[in-house]
Short mmCIF file of C-alpha atoms in Angstrom, two decimals:
data_model
loop_
_atom_site.label_atom_id
_atom_site.label_comp_id
_atom_site.label_asym_id
_atom_site.label_seq_id
_atom_site.Cartn_x
_atom_site.Cartn_y
_atom_site.Cartn_z
CA ASP A 182 0.00 0.00 0.00
CA PRO A 183 1.90 3.05 -1.26
CA ASP A 184 -0.16 5.45 0.80
CA ARG A 185 0.77 3.80 4.04
CA LYS A 186 3.74 5.63 5.43
CA THR A 187 5.26 4.73 8.74
CA GLU A 188 4.55 7.42 11.26
CA VAL A 189 7.52 8.64 13.18
CA VAL A 190 7.87 10.61 16.39
CA LEU A 191 11.25 12.18 17.00
CA LEU A 192 12.41 12.25 20.61
CA ALA A 193 15.37 14.34 21.63
CA CYS A 194 16.84 13.79 25.06
CA GLY A 195 19.49 16.07 26.45
CA SER A 196 20.34 18.82 28.88
CA PHE A 197 19.05 21.71 26.76
CA ASN A 198 21.09 23.94 28.97
CA PRO A 199 20.02 26.17 27.27
CA ILE A 200 18.14 25.18 24.15
CA THR A 201 19.71 26.65 21.00
CA ASN A 202 18.87 27.12 17.33
CA MET A 203 21.02 24.10 16.64
CA HIS A 204 18.80 21.83 18.76
CA LEU A 205 15.79 23.09 16.91
CA ARG A 206 17.50 22.55 13.55
CA LEU A 207 18.01 18.85 14.38
CA PHE A 208 14.27 18.37 14.24
CA GLU A 209 13.90 20.19 10.95
CA LEU A 210 16.70 18.23 9.34
CA ALA A 211 15.37 14.89 10.55
CA LYS A 212 11.87 15.69 9.37
CA ASP A 213 13.07 16.66 5.89
CA TYR A 214 15.18 13.50 5.73
CA PHE A 215 12.31 11.19 6.57
CA HIS A 216 9.93 12.88 4.19
CA GLU A 217 12.41 12.59 1.35
CA THR A 218 12.57 8.81 1.77
CA GLY A 219 8.90 8.71 0.85
CA LYS A 220 8.38 5.97 3.41
CA TYR A 221 7.97 7.90 6.60
CA LYS A 222 5.90 10.73 7.93
CA VAL A 223 7.08 12.63 10.94
CA ILE A 224 4.06 13.51 13.01
CA LYS A 225 5.61 14.92 16.15
CA GLY A 226 8.81 16.10 17.73
CA ILE A 227 9.41 15.86 21.45
CA ILE A 228 12.04 17.69 23.46
CA SER A 229 12.65 15.92 26.75
CA PRO A 230 15.04 17.84 28.98
CA VAL A 231 16.98 15.67 31.44
CA GLY A 232 16.15 15.82 35.15
CA ASP A 233 18.30 17.72 37.66
CA ALA A 234 19.30 14.36 39.14
CA TYR A 235 21.56 13.83 36.12
CA LYS A 236 24.09 15.94 38.05
CA LYS A 237 25.90 17.32 35.06
CA LYS A 238 28.26 20.18 35.79
CA GLY A 239 26.63 23.54 35.11
CA LEU A 240 23.14 22.08 34.82
CA ILE A 241 20.62 24.64 35.99
CA SER A 242 17.16 23.88 37.34
CA ALA A 243 14.88 21.82 35.12
CA ASN A 244 12.12 24.38 35.58
CA HIS A 245 14.11 26.96 33.68
CA ARG A 246 15.28 24.55 31.05
CA VAL A 247 11.78 23.30 30.38
CA THR A 248 10.42 26.86 30.29
CA MET A 249 13.03 27.97 27.79
CA ALA A 250 12.36 24.98 25.56
CA LYS A 251 8.65 25.74 25.69
CA LEU A 252 9.28 29.35 24.74
CA ALA A 253 11.48 28.21 21.89
CA THR A 254 8.85 25.86 20.47
CA LYS A 255 5.88 28.12 21.00
CA ASN A 256 5.52 28.86 17.31
CA SER A 257 6.26 25.34 16.14
CA ASP A 258 3.25 23.37 15.05
CA TRP A 259 4.84 19.96 15.53
CA VAL A 260 7.66 20.16 18.07
CA GLU A 261 6.69 20.19 21.72
CA VAL A 262 8.30 19.88 25.13
CA ASP A 263 7.63 17.04 27.52
CA ASP A 264 8.55 17.37 31.19
CA TRP A 265 7.83 13.82 32.32
CA GLU A 266 11.53 12.91 32.39
CA SER A 267 12.56 16.09 34.19
CA SER A 268 9.87 15.74 36.83
CA GLN A 269 11.10 12.34 37.96
CA SER A 270 13.01 12.50 41.25
CA GLU A 271 15.71 10.14 40.04
CA TRP A 272 17.68 10.12 36.84
CA LEU A 273 16.19 7.89 34.16
CA GLU A 274 17.95 5.95 31.46
CA THR A 275 17.20 7.21 27.98
CA LEU A 276 15.67 3.86 27.08
CA LYS A 277 13.06 4.30 29.80
CA VAL A 278 12.09 7.65 28.34
CA LEU A 279 11.80 6.10 24.89
CA ARG A 280 9.64 3.30 26.26
CA TYR A 281 7.43 5.79 28.08
CA HIS A 282 6.76 7.83 24.95
CA HIS A 283 6.24 4.72 22.87
CA GLN A 284 3.73 3.46 25.41
CA LYS A 285 1.90 6.78 25.30
CA LEU A 286 1.38 6.38 21.58
CA LEU A 287 -0.11 2.91 21.70
CA PRO A 288 -3.83 2.82 21.03
CA PRO A 289 -5.94 2.58 24.15
CA ASP A 290 -7.48 -0.76 25.07
CA ALA A 291 -9.47 -1.86 22.03
CA THR A 292 -12.28 -3.26 24.09
CA ASN A 293 -13.14 0.20 25.32
CA SER A 294 -14.73 1.50 22.18
CA LEU A 295 -15.44 0.55 18.63
CA GLU A 296 -13.55 3.49 17.20
CA ASP A 297 -10.35 2.29 18.75
CA ALA A 298 -10.58 -0.98 16.90
CA VAL A 299 -9.95 0.82 13.67
CA PRO A 300 -6.26 1.31 12.94
CA LEU A 301 -5.24 4.79 13.98
CA THR A 302 -3.60 5.95 10.87
CA LYS A 303 -4.10 5.61 7.23
CA LEU A 304 -2.54 8.61 5.70
CA GLY A 305 -3.50 9.99 2.37
CA ARG A 306 -6.36 7.65 2.06
CA LYS A 307 -10.03 8.12 2.83
CA ARG A 308 -11.77 5.33 4.63
CA LYS A 309 -13.74 3.51 2.03
CA GLN A 310 -16.26 1.99 4.35
CA GLU A 311 -17.41 2.27 7.90
CA PRO A 312 -16.27 -0.48 10.23
CA ASN A 313 -18.75 -3.30 10.38
CA ARG A 314 -20.47 -2.92 13.71
CA HIS A 315 -21.36 -6.56 13.88
CA GLU A 316 -17.83 -7.82 13.61
CA PRO A 317 -16.13 -8.84 16.83
CA VAL A 318 -13.97 -6.06 18.18
CA LYS A 319 -10.25 -6.69 17.81
CA LYS A 320 -8.38 -6.99 21.03
CA LYS A 321 -5.29 -4.85 21.45
CA ASN A 322 -2.86 -7.74 21.57
CA GLN A 323 -4.24 -9.50 18.52
CA SER A 324 -2.06 -8.89 15.50
CA PRO A 325 -1.56 -5.16 15.93
CA ASP A 326 -0.79 -3.55 12.63
CA ILE A 327 2.76 -2.41 13.18
CA LYS A 328 2.49 0.35 10.66
CA SER A 329 -0.36 1.93 12.49
CA VAL A 330 1.58 2.59 15.67
CA PRO A 331 4.01 5.46 15.31
CA GLN A 332 7.64 4.66 15.87
CA VAL A 333 9.52 6.72 18.40
CA LYS A 334 13.05 7.38 17.28
CA LEU A 335 15.83 8.89 19.29
CA LEU A 336 17.06 12.08 17.66
CA CYS A 337 20.62 13.09 18.39
CA GLY A 338 23.90 14.48 17.19
CA SER A 339 26.96 12.39 16.49
CA ASP A 340 28.27 13.25 19.94
CA MET A 341 25.53 11.19 21.56
CA LEU A 342 26.09 8.32 19.15
CA GLU A 343 29.77 8.31 19.98
CA SER A 344 29.01 8.54 23.69
CA PHE A 345 27.83 4.92 23.39
CA GLY A 346 31.54 4.16 23.45
CA ILE A 347 32.19 5.82 26.81
CA PRO A 348 32.67 3.07 29.37
CA ASN A 349 29.87 2.73 31.91
CA LEU A 350 27.79 5.54 30.49
CA TRP A 351 25.34 3.27 28.68
CA LYS A 352 24.26 -0.28 29.32
CA LEU A 353 24.83 -2.51 26.31
CA GLU A 354 21.34 -3.97 26.58
CA ASP A 355 19.90 -0.46 26.52
CA ILE A 356 21.79 0.49 23.38
CA THR A 357 20.62 -2.74 21.79
CA GLU A 358 16.99 -2.15 22.60
CA ILE A 359 17.19 1.46 21.45
CA VAL A 360 18.43 0.55 17.98
CA GLU A 361 16.50 -2.69 17.70
CA LYS A 362 13.05 -1.71 18.93
CA HIS A 363 13.02 2.05 18.35
CA GLY A 364 15.68 3.49 16.12
CA LEU A 365 18.18 6.30 16.01
CA VAL A 366 18.30 9.43 13.89
CA CYS A 367 21.74 10.94 14.06
CA ILE A 368 22.50 14.35 12.60
CA SER A 369 26.12 15.08 11.92
CA ARG A 370 28.35 17.32 9.96
CA ALA A 371 29.53 16.20 6.57
CA GLY A 372 32.77 14.28 6.89
CA ASN A 373 32.08 13.03 10.39
CA ASN A 374 32.96 9.74 12.07
CA ALA A 375 29.44 8.44 12.59
CA GLN A 376 29.60 5.85 9.82
CA LYS A 377 32.95 4.59 11.04
CA PHE A 378 31.65 4.40 14.59
CA ILE A 379 28.72 2.28 13.49
CA TYR A 380 30.99 0.02 11.47
CA GLU A 381 33.21 -0.57 14.48
CA SER A 382 30.34 -1.57 16.76
CA ASP A 383 28.83 -5.03 16.32
CA VAL A 384 25.49 -4.16 17.88
CA LEU A 385 25.10 -0.94 15.92
CA TRP A 386 26.16 -2.64 12.71
CA ARG A 387 23.58 -5.38 13.21
CA HIS A 388 20.80 -2.79 13.40
CA LYS A 389 22.22 -0.25 11.01
CA ASN A 390 18.99 -0.23 9.03
CA ASN A 391 17.38 1.34 12.02
CA ILE A 392 20.07 3.98 12.37
CA HIS A 393 19.45 6.91 10.09
CA LEU A 394 22.44 9.14 9.45
CA VAL A 395 21.57 12.62 8.27
CA GLU A 396 24.23 14.96 7.02
CA GLU A 397 24.04 18.58 7.97
CA TRP A 398 25.63 20.63 5.20
CA ILE A 399 25.13 23.98 6.85
CA THR A 400 27.70 24.13 9.63
CA ASN A 401 25.85 25.10 12.70
CA ASP A 402 27.88 24.34 15.75
CA ILE A 403 25.95 26.28 18.35
CA SER A 404 26.71 24.27 21.47
CA SER A 405 25.07 25.15 24.77
CA THR A 406 28.51 25.15 26.39
CA LYS A 407 29.61 27.95 24.10
CA ILE A 408 26.42 29.85 24.75
CA ARG A 409 26.98 29.68 28.50
CA ARG A 410 30.58 30.76 28.01
CA ALA A 411 29.55 33.75 25.93
CA LEU A 412 27.03 34.76 28.56
CA ARG A 413 29.63 34.61 31.34
CA ARG A 414 31.83 36.90 29.27
CA GLY A 415 29.06 39.38 28.59
CA GLN A 416 29.00 38.53 24.90
CA SER A 417 25.95 38.54 22.70
CA ILE A 418 24.05 35.32 21.98
CA ARG A 419 21.56 36.95 19.65
CA TYR A 420 20.62 34.94 16.58
CA LEU A 421 22.08 31.76 18.10
CA VAL A 422 19.10 31.06 20.29
CA PRO A 423 15.51 32.13 19.79
CA ASP A 424 15.04 35.70 20.92
CA VAL A 425 12.47 34.74 23.55
CA VAL A 426 15.03 32.39 25.11
CA ARG A 427 17.68 35.09 25.12
CA ALA A 428 15.28 37.49 26.81
CA TYR A 429 14.34 34.88 29.43
CA ILE A 430 17.97 34.15 30.23
CA GLU A 431 18.70 37.85 30.57
CA LYS A 432 15.67 38.55 32.72
CA ASN A 433 16.42 35.70 35.10
CA ASN A 434 20.19 36.04 34.98
CA LEU A 435 20.45 32.29 34.57
CA TYR A 436 24.05 31.66 33.65
CA SER A 437 27.00 32.83 35.68
CA PRO A 438 30.34 31.51 36.93
CA GLU A 439 28.43 30.24 39.99
CA SER A 440 25.82 28.36 37.97
CA GLU A 441 28.62 26.78 35.94
CA ASP A 442 29.99 25.35 39.18
CA THR A 443 26.80 23.45 39.96
CA ASN A 444 27.59 19.76 40.51
CA ALA A 445 31.33 20.43 40.29
CA GLY A 446 33.12 17.29 41.38
CA VAL A 447 29.90 15.25 41.49
CA LEU A 448 29.75 11.98 39.57
CA LEU A 449 27.31 11.93 36.69
CA ALA A 450 24.18 9.92 37.56
CA PRO A 451 24.70 7.09 35.03
CA PHE A 452 28.21 6.50 36.39
CA GLN A 453 26.91 6.57 39.94
CA LYS A 454 24.19 4.12 39.05
CA HIS A 455 26.60 1.76 37.35
CA ALA A 456 28.88 1.85 40.35
CA SER A 457 26.07 0.96 42.76
CA ASP A 458 24.60 -1.64 40.39
CA SER A 459 27.87 -3.47 40.09
CA LYS A 460 28.15 -3.64 43.86
CA ASN A 461 24.97 -5.73 44.03
CA VAL B 90 37.51 54.22 30.63
CA ARG B 91 34.17 55.97 30.60
CA MET B 92 31.88 55.14 27.73
CA LYS B 93 31.76 58.86 26.89
CA SER B 94 35.40 59.13 25.94
CA ARG B 95 35.26 56.13 23.65
CA ILE B 96 35.36 56.63 19.93
CA PRO B 97 31.89 56.18 18.44
CA VAL B 98 31.80 53.60 15.67
CA ILE B 99 29.27 52.84 12.99
CA LEU B 100 29.47 49.41 11.39
CA LEU B 101 28.49 49.10 7.73
CA ALA B 102 27.97 45.72 6.08
CA CYS B 103 27.70 45.59 2.30
CA GLY B 104 26.56 42.45 0.56
CA SER B 105 23.87 40.72 -1.41
CA PHE B 106 21.79 39.66 1.60
CA ASN B 107 20.11 37.26 -0.71
CA PRO B 108 18.52 36.44 1.69
CA VAL B 109 19.60 37.86 5.03
CA THR B 110 20.43 35.07 7.51
CA ASN B 111 21.10 34.70 11.23
CA MET B 112 24.77 34.59 10.35
CA HIS B 113 24.70 38.08 8.83
CA MET B 114 23.19 39.43 11.99
CA ARG B 115 25.70 37.56 14.12
CA LEU B 116 28.50 39.42 12.35
CA PHE B 117 27.20 42.67 13.79
CA GLU B 118 26.90 41.27 17.30
CA LEU B 119 30.40 39.80 17.22
CA ALA B 120 31.92 42.99 15.86
CA ARG B 121 30.23 45.09 18.48
CA ASP B 122 31.31 42.84 21.35
CA HIS B 123 34.88 42.84 20.05
CA LEU B 124 35.14 46.61 19.67
CA HIS B 125 33.59 47.19 23.08
CA GLN B 126 36.01 44.81 24.71
CA THR B 127 38.99 46.80 23.39
CA GLY B 128 37.82 49.53 25.74
CA GLN B 129 38.36 52.15 23.08
CA TYR B 130 35.20 52.09 21.05
CA GLN B 131 31.49 52.50 21.46
CA VAL B 132 29.45 51.06 18.63
CA ILE B 133 26.52 53.39 18.11
CA GLU B 134 24.94 51.97 14.99
CA GLY B 135 24.93 49.10 12.54
CA ILE B 136 23.92 49.49 8.92
CA MET B 137 23.08 46.73 6.50
CA SER B 138 23.39 47.89 2.90
CA PRO B 139 22.05 45.42 0.32
CA VAL B 140 23.75 45.66 -3.06
CA ASN B 141 22.13 47.20 -6.13
CA ASP B 142 20.29 44.86 -8.54
CA ASN B 143 22.74 45.99 -11.17
CA TYR B 144 25.52 44.09 -9.46
CA GLY B 145 24.58 41.26 -11.79
CA LYS B 146 25.26 38.38 -9.45
CA LYS B 147 23.71 35.06 -10.34
CA GLY B 148 20.48 34.43 -8.48
CA LEU B 149 20.19 37.97 -7.12
CA VAL B 150 16.54 38.74 -6.51
CA SER B 151 15.04 42.22 -6.60
CA ALA B 152 16.36 44.72 -4.07
CA ARG B 153 12.78 45.46 -3.08
CA HIS B 154 12.55 41.97 -1.59
CA ARG B 155 16.02 41.92 -0.13
CA ILE B 156 15.39 45.18 1.67
CA ALA B 157 11.99 44.02 2.92
CA MET B 158 13.49 40.81 4.30
CA ALA B 159 16.33 42.65 6.01
CA LYS B 160 13.82 45.00 7.61
CA LEU B 161 11.85 42.06 8.96
CA ALA B 162 14.99 40.43 10.27
CA LEU B 163 16.17 43.56 12.02
CA LYS B 164 12.84 44.41 13.57
CA THR B 165 13.95 43.13 16.95
CA SER B 166 17.30 44.89 16.87
CA ASP B 167 17.64 48.22 18.61
CA TRP B 168 20.86 49.27 16.93
CA ILE B 169 21.06 47.71 13.46
CA ARG B 170 19.08 49.02 10.55
CA VAL B 171 18.90 48.45 6.81
CA ASP B 172 19.66 51.30 4.43
CA PRO B 173 18.31 51.32 0.86
CA TRP B 174 20.54 54.09 -0.51
CA GLU B 175 22.95 51.77 -2.31
CA SER B 176 20.17 49.70 -3.86
CA GLU B 177 18.33 52.85 -4.98
CA GLN B 178 21.20 54.24 -7.03
CA GLU B 179 20.93 54.19 -10.81
CA THR B 180 23.56 51.52 -11.05
CA TRP B 181 26.01 49.50 -9.07
CA THR B 182 28.13 51.62 -6.72
CA GLU B 183 31.65 50.88 -5.53
CA THR B 184 31.83 49.95 -1.87
CA VAL B 185 34.10 52.90 -1.12
CA LYS B 186 31.41 55.26 -2.41
CA VAL B 187 28.83 53.66 -0.13
CA LEU B 188 31.21 54.14 2.77
CA ARG B 189 31.73 57.79 1.84
CA HIS B 190 27.99 58.37 1.57
CA HIS B 191 27.22 56.92 4.98
CA TYR B 192 30.12 58.70 6.57
CA ASN B 193 28.93 62.04 5.20
CA GLU B 194 25.44 61.25 6.38
CA SER B 195 26.69 60.59 9.89
CA LEU B 196 28.55 63.91 9.90
CA ARG B 197 25.48 65.69 8.63
CA LEU B 198 23.41 64.14 11.37
CA LEU B 199 25.98 65.09 13.95
CA GLN B 200 25.99 68.66 12.72
CA SER B 201 22.21 68.98 12.80
CA LYS B 202 22.09 67.43 16.28
CA LYS B 203 24.71 69.90 17.44
CA GLU B 204 22.75 72.81 16.01
CA PHE B 205 19.58 71.53 17.59
CA MET B 206 21.20 71.30 21.01
CA GLU B 207 22.71 74.73 20.67
CA ASN B 208 19.36 76.23 19.76
CA LYS B 209 17.71 74.48 22.64
CA HIS B 210 20.30 75.34 25.27
CA PRO B 211 22.40 78.14 23.89
CA LYS B 212 24.57 78.57 26.95
CA GLU B 213 24.33 75.20 28.70
CA ARG B 214 27.04 72.70 28.28
CA SER B 215 25.37 69.41 27.71
CA THR B 216 26.31 66.52 29.96
CA GLY B 217 24.53 64.07 27.76
CA ASP B 218 26.12 61.70 25.29
CA SER B 219 29.30 62.67 23.59
CA LEU B 220 27.57 63.48 20.35
CA SER B 221 25.81 66.46 21.82
CA CYS B 222 28.86 67.87 23.55
CA GLN B 223 30.39 71.11 22.42
CA HIS B 224 33.29 69.21 20.94
CA PRO B 225 31.86 65.93 19.85
CA VAL B 226 34.09 63.04 18.96
CA LEU B 227 33.69 62.29 15.30
CA PRO B 228 32.34 58.81 14.67
CA GLU B 229 34.33 56.31 12.68
CA LEU B 230 32.67 54.25 10.00
CA LYS B 231 34.03 50.76 9.57
CA LEU B 232 33.30 48.14 6.96
CA LEU B 233 32.08 44.92 8.52
CA CYS B 234 32.78 41.73 6.62
CA GLY B 235 33.65 38.06 6.70
CA ALA B 236 37.11 36.72 5.96
CA ASP B 237 36.02 35.62 2.49
CA PHE B 238 35.31 39.26 1.67
CA LEU B 239 38.91 40.14 2.52
CA GLN B 240 40.09 37.47 0.13
CA THR B 241 38.13 39.01 -2.74
CA PHE B 242 40.59 41.90 -2.74
CA LYS B 243 42.83 39.48 -4.61
CA THR B 244 40.36 38.82 -7.45
CA PRO B 245 41.63 40.58 -10.55
CA ASN B 246 39.58 43.58 -11.63
CA LEU B 247 37.07 43.22 -8.86
CA TRP B 248 38.49 46.08 -6.80
CA LYS B 249 40.40 49.22 -7.66
CA GLU B 250 43.67 49.44 -5.76
CA GLU B 251 42.98 53.02 -4.70
CA ASP B 252 39.57 52.02 -3.34
CA ILE B 253 41.04 49.31 -1.14
CA LYS B 254 43.56 51.83 0.13
CA GLU B 255 40.89 54.37 0.98
CA ILE B 256 38.80 51.73 2.70
CA VAL B 257 41.58 50.57 5.03
CA GLU B 258 43.17 53.97 5.50
CA LYS B 259 40.24 56.32 5.94
CA PHE B 260 37.61 53.95 7.26
CA GLY B 261 38.78 50.60 8.56
CA LEU B 262 37.70 46.98 8.43
CA VAL B 263 36.18 44.67 10.98
CA CYS B 264 36.65 41.19 9.64
CA ILE B 265 34.97 38.16 11.21
CA SER B 266 36.54 34.79 10.61
CA ARG B 267 35.85 31.32 11.84
CA ALA B 268 38.05 29.25 14.07
CA GLY B 269 40.56 27.41 11.94
CA SER B 270 41.03 30.09 9.32
CA ASP B 271 43.71 32.74 9.59
CA PRO B 272 43.12 36.00 7.74
CA SER B 273 46.17 37.59 9.39
CA GLN B 274 48.26 35.46 7.05
CA TYR B 275 46.55 37.02 4.07
CA ILE B 276 47.09 40.50 5.49
CA LYS B 277 50.80 39.82 5.90
CA GLU B 278 51.00 38.80 2.26
CA SER B 279 49.54 42.09 1.10
CA ASP B 280 51.73 45.19 1.35
CA LEU B 281 48.77 47.49 1.29
CA LEU B 282 46.85 45.68 4.01
CA SER B 283 49.98 45.29 6.15
CA GLN B 284 50.51 49.01 6.07
CA TYR B 285 47.09 49.63 7.57
CA GLN B 286 46.75 46.58 9.76
CA HIS B 287 46.17 48.79 12.79
CA ASN B 288 42.89 49.70 11.15
CA ILE B 289 41.88 46.12 10.41
CA PHE B 290 40.17 44.38 13.29
CA LEU B 291 40.19 40.60 13.15
CA VAL B 292 37.45 38.95 15.14
CA LYS B 293 37.32 35.21 15.58
CA GLU B 294 33.98 33.48 15.63
CA TRP B 295 34.28 30.43 17.85
CA ILE B 296 30.66 29.39 17.52
CA GLN B 297 30.50 28.13 13.98
CA ASN B 298 27.45 29.35 12.26
CA GLU B 299 28.20 29.32 8.57
CA ILE B 300 24.82 29.81 7.11
CA SER B 301 25.58 30.67 3.52
CA ALA B 302 22.75 32.35 1.66
CA THR B 303 23.54 30.14 -1.33
CA GLN B 304 22.82 27.04 0.72
CA ILE B 305 19.66 28.64 2.01
CA ARG B 306 18.41 29.30 -1.51
CA SER B 307 19.29 25.77 -2.49
CA ALA B 308 17.37 24.37 0.46
CA LEU B 309 14.37 26.53 -0.36
CA CYS B 310 14.32 25.38 -3.98
CA ARG B 311 14.29 21.80 -2.75
CA GLY B 312 11.48 22.40 -0.32
CA LEU B 313 13.73 21.79 2.67
CA SER B 314 13.35 23.58 5.96
CA VAL B 315 15.42 26.65 6.81
CA LYS B 316 13.74 27.28 10.13
CA TYR B 317 16.10 28.55 12.85
CA LEU B 318 18.64 29.65 10.23
CA LEU B 319 16.72 32.77 9.32
CA PRO B 320 14.13 34.65 11.33
CA ASP B 321 10.62 33.20 10.99
CA SER B 322 9.36 36.50 9.61
CA VAL B 323 11.82 36.27 6.71
CA ILE B 324 10.86 32.67 6.01
CA SER B 325 7.19 33.64 5.87
CA TYR B 326 7.95 36.52 3.56
CA ILE B 327 9.88 34.26 1.20
CA ALA B 328 7.03 31.75 1.13
CA GLN B 329 4.40 34.41 0.69
CA HIS B 330 6.13 36.02 -2.28
CA ASN B 331 7.62 32.79 -3.65
CA ILE B 332 10.92 34.55 -4.06
CA TYR B 333 13.43 31.78 -4.48
CA THR B 334 12.80 29.35 -7.28
CA GLU B 335 14.80 27.56 -9.94
CA GLU B 336 13.98 30.48 -12.16
CA SER B 337 15.22 33.13 -9.76
CA GLU B 338 18.43 31.17 -9.34
CA ARG B 339 19.08 31.45 -13.08
CA LYS B 340 18.90 35.25 -13.08
CA ASN B 341 22.06 36.90 -14.44
CA GLU B 342 23.35 33.47 -15.40
CA GLY B 343 26.38 33.80 -17.61
CA ASP B 344 26.62 37.52 -16.99
CA LEU B 345 29.72 39.22 -15.78
CA LEU B 346 29.64 40.94 -12.42
CA GLN B 347 29.27 44.69 -12.82
CA PRO B 348 32.58 45.60 -11.12
CA LEU B 349 34.39 43.26 -13.50
CA LYS B 350 32.71 44.96 -16.44
CA VAL B 351 33.54 48.41 -15.16
CA HIS B 352 37.14 47.72 -14.26
CA SER B 353 38.24 45.63 -17.20
CA PRO B 354 40.79 47.19 -19.49
CA ALA B 355 39.01 47.87 -22.77
CA GLY B 356 39.36 45.10 -25.31
CA THR B 357 40.74 42.53 -22.91
CA PRO B 358 38.76 39.31 -22.88
CA LEU B 359 37.79 38.41 -19.37
CA ARG B 360 37.23 35.06 -17.79
CA ASP B 361 34.36 34.50 -15.40
#
């Protein structure tokens, strides 16, 4: 069925400390990429800022980070901010966030109503007939049409992909489930190492069909670290972040040498977790 | 050093702005920060001057649109504005002439401000900004550009030697370059530029943001997103007026740039 495109939801996890034009570009690039394949339709983008419990150096309160992301996406009709991850009291593995958003997209229990028995999505095609009310209602776990449940894919830059190689940062089984059950969309600069990195990893190589590499031709290296540095030095960040974000930062005086010292010397949550897990 | 005793500076950027991008506007911000941090200058104004249609560059859309887009982009800026003088001239104007025009305008403005203040308070000595003082510091007008612009000085017949000299001697350059490139090398290789290197400010952009307008136009023709690379208002304008198309990209195709036409020795065949 040529009209049936796989629906995709793009999920970006990260500090967003603060959100920048580059973060927002990732979504646009990924969306264009999927549409050009002719096989996918991106229906939603989700920004999920990490919780304060991540304990990254310089990480300011999740409230601010979520607010800034919301301001930045106010005039986007498809990218939104989700604060479920950031409102958890403990740090959560990325896989758990992926699972949560995937779960949210599953159709509700089919026995609840007749309408839910009909597959959720058939894009570009009008329903030719009404569902037969006398047919037994399909139960949720009976042959769900895979194409009708949107896929949640992790959207990231090549830095996140390559962070899979940092010892004890990720669990191998998590990486496996991410690329096997969900998928990765990795945006990187032309001439990057992403392909090589995938080649050198057995698990990534095995699921390389579910890893989409998108090349960014317009060099746009607006890292949050550099933004925070510029702010500490009283330099302008205009045109690198949405203006509403810049105004919010200014108004609340968010980034300073003191804020950059937050969590100094503290072990990053995933490392802490690994250390305590291995003790058990 | 009090702000008042700093030299006032006006930054002028000449270019196609076809279309204006976030990168163009960044140039102004970077230049201003840099000059302020020297402690010697106070940037009082930024001027964006889109080139005349007659420039003949491939893909150059009407100045009417380029000016409108720049205006939209600069709406939120309290110190940068777009000036249509260059684009309104009968034909293409050398950059040095644009500099002269804006410099004269700034003097004229200064003079009329001075007269206004004197009429208002004939005996009072103003304690306001330096421009309204009895002996105001004359503003300097500097040409703002990227490192690639500096390199074009080398292109045969694109610039007149005496123009380059006047630009670096009488006005000055603020040249933004990205990490990894070294325009100081190029300056050393040029006798003329070396002589006036004290008037050439090199500013390094550490946050790479190379949004070339050519790539933008290419993306637009392909129906790809350019959101977050240009202001939303400019993107809407482009869509509304359907400005960039395969057809618009072919404009002036095969034509020689106006400066090359004007500067070529008569009878000498020129290469593109």
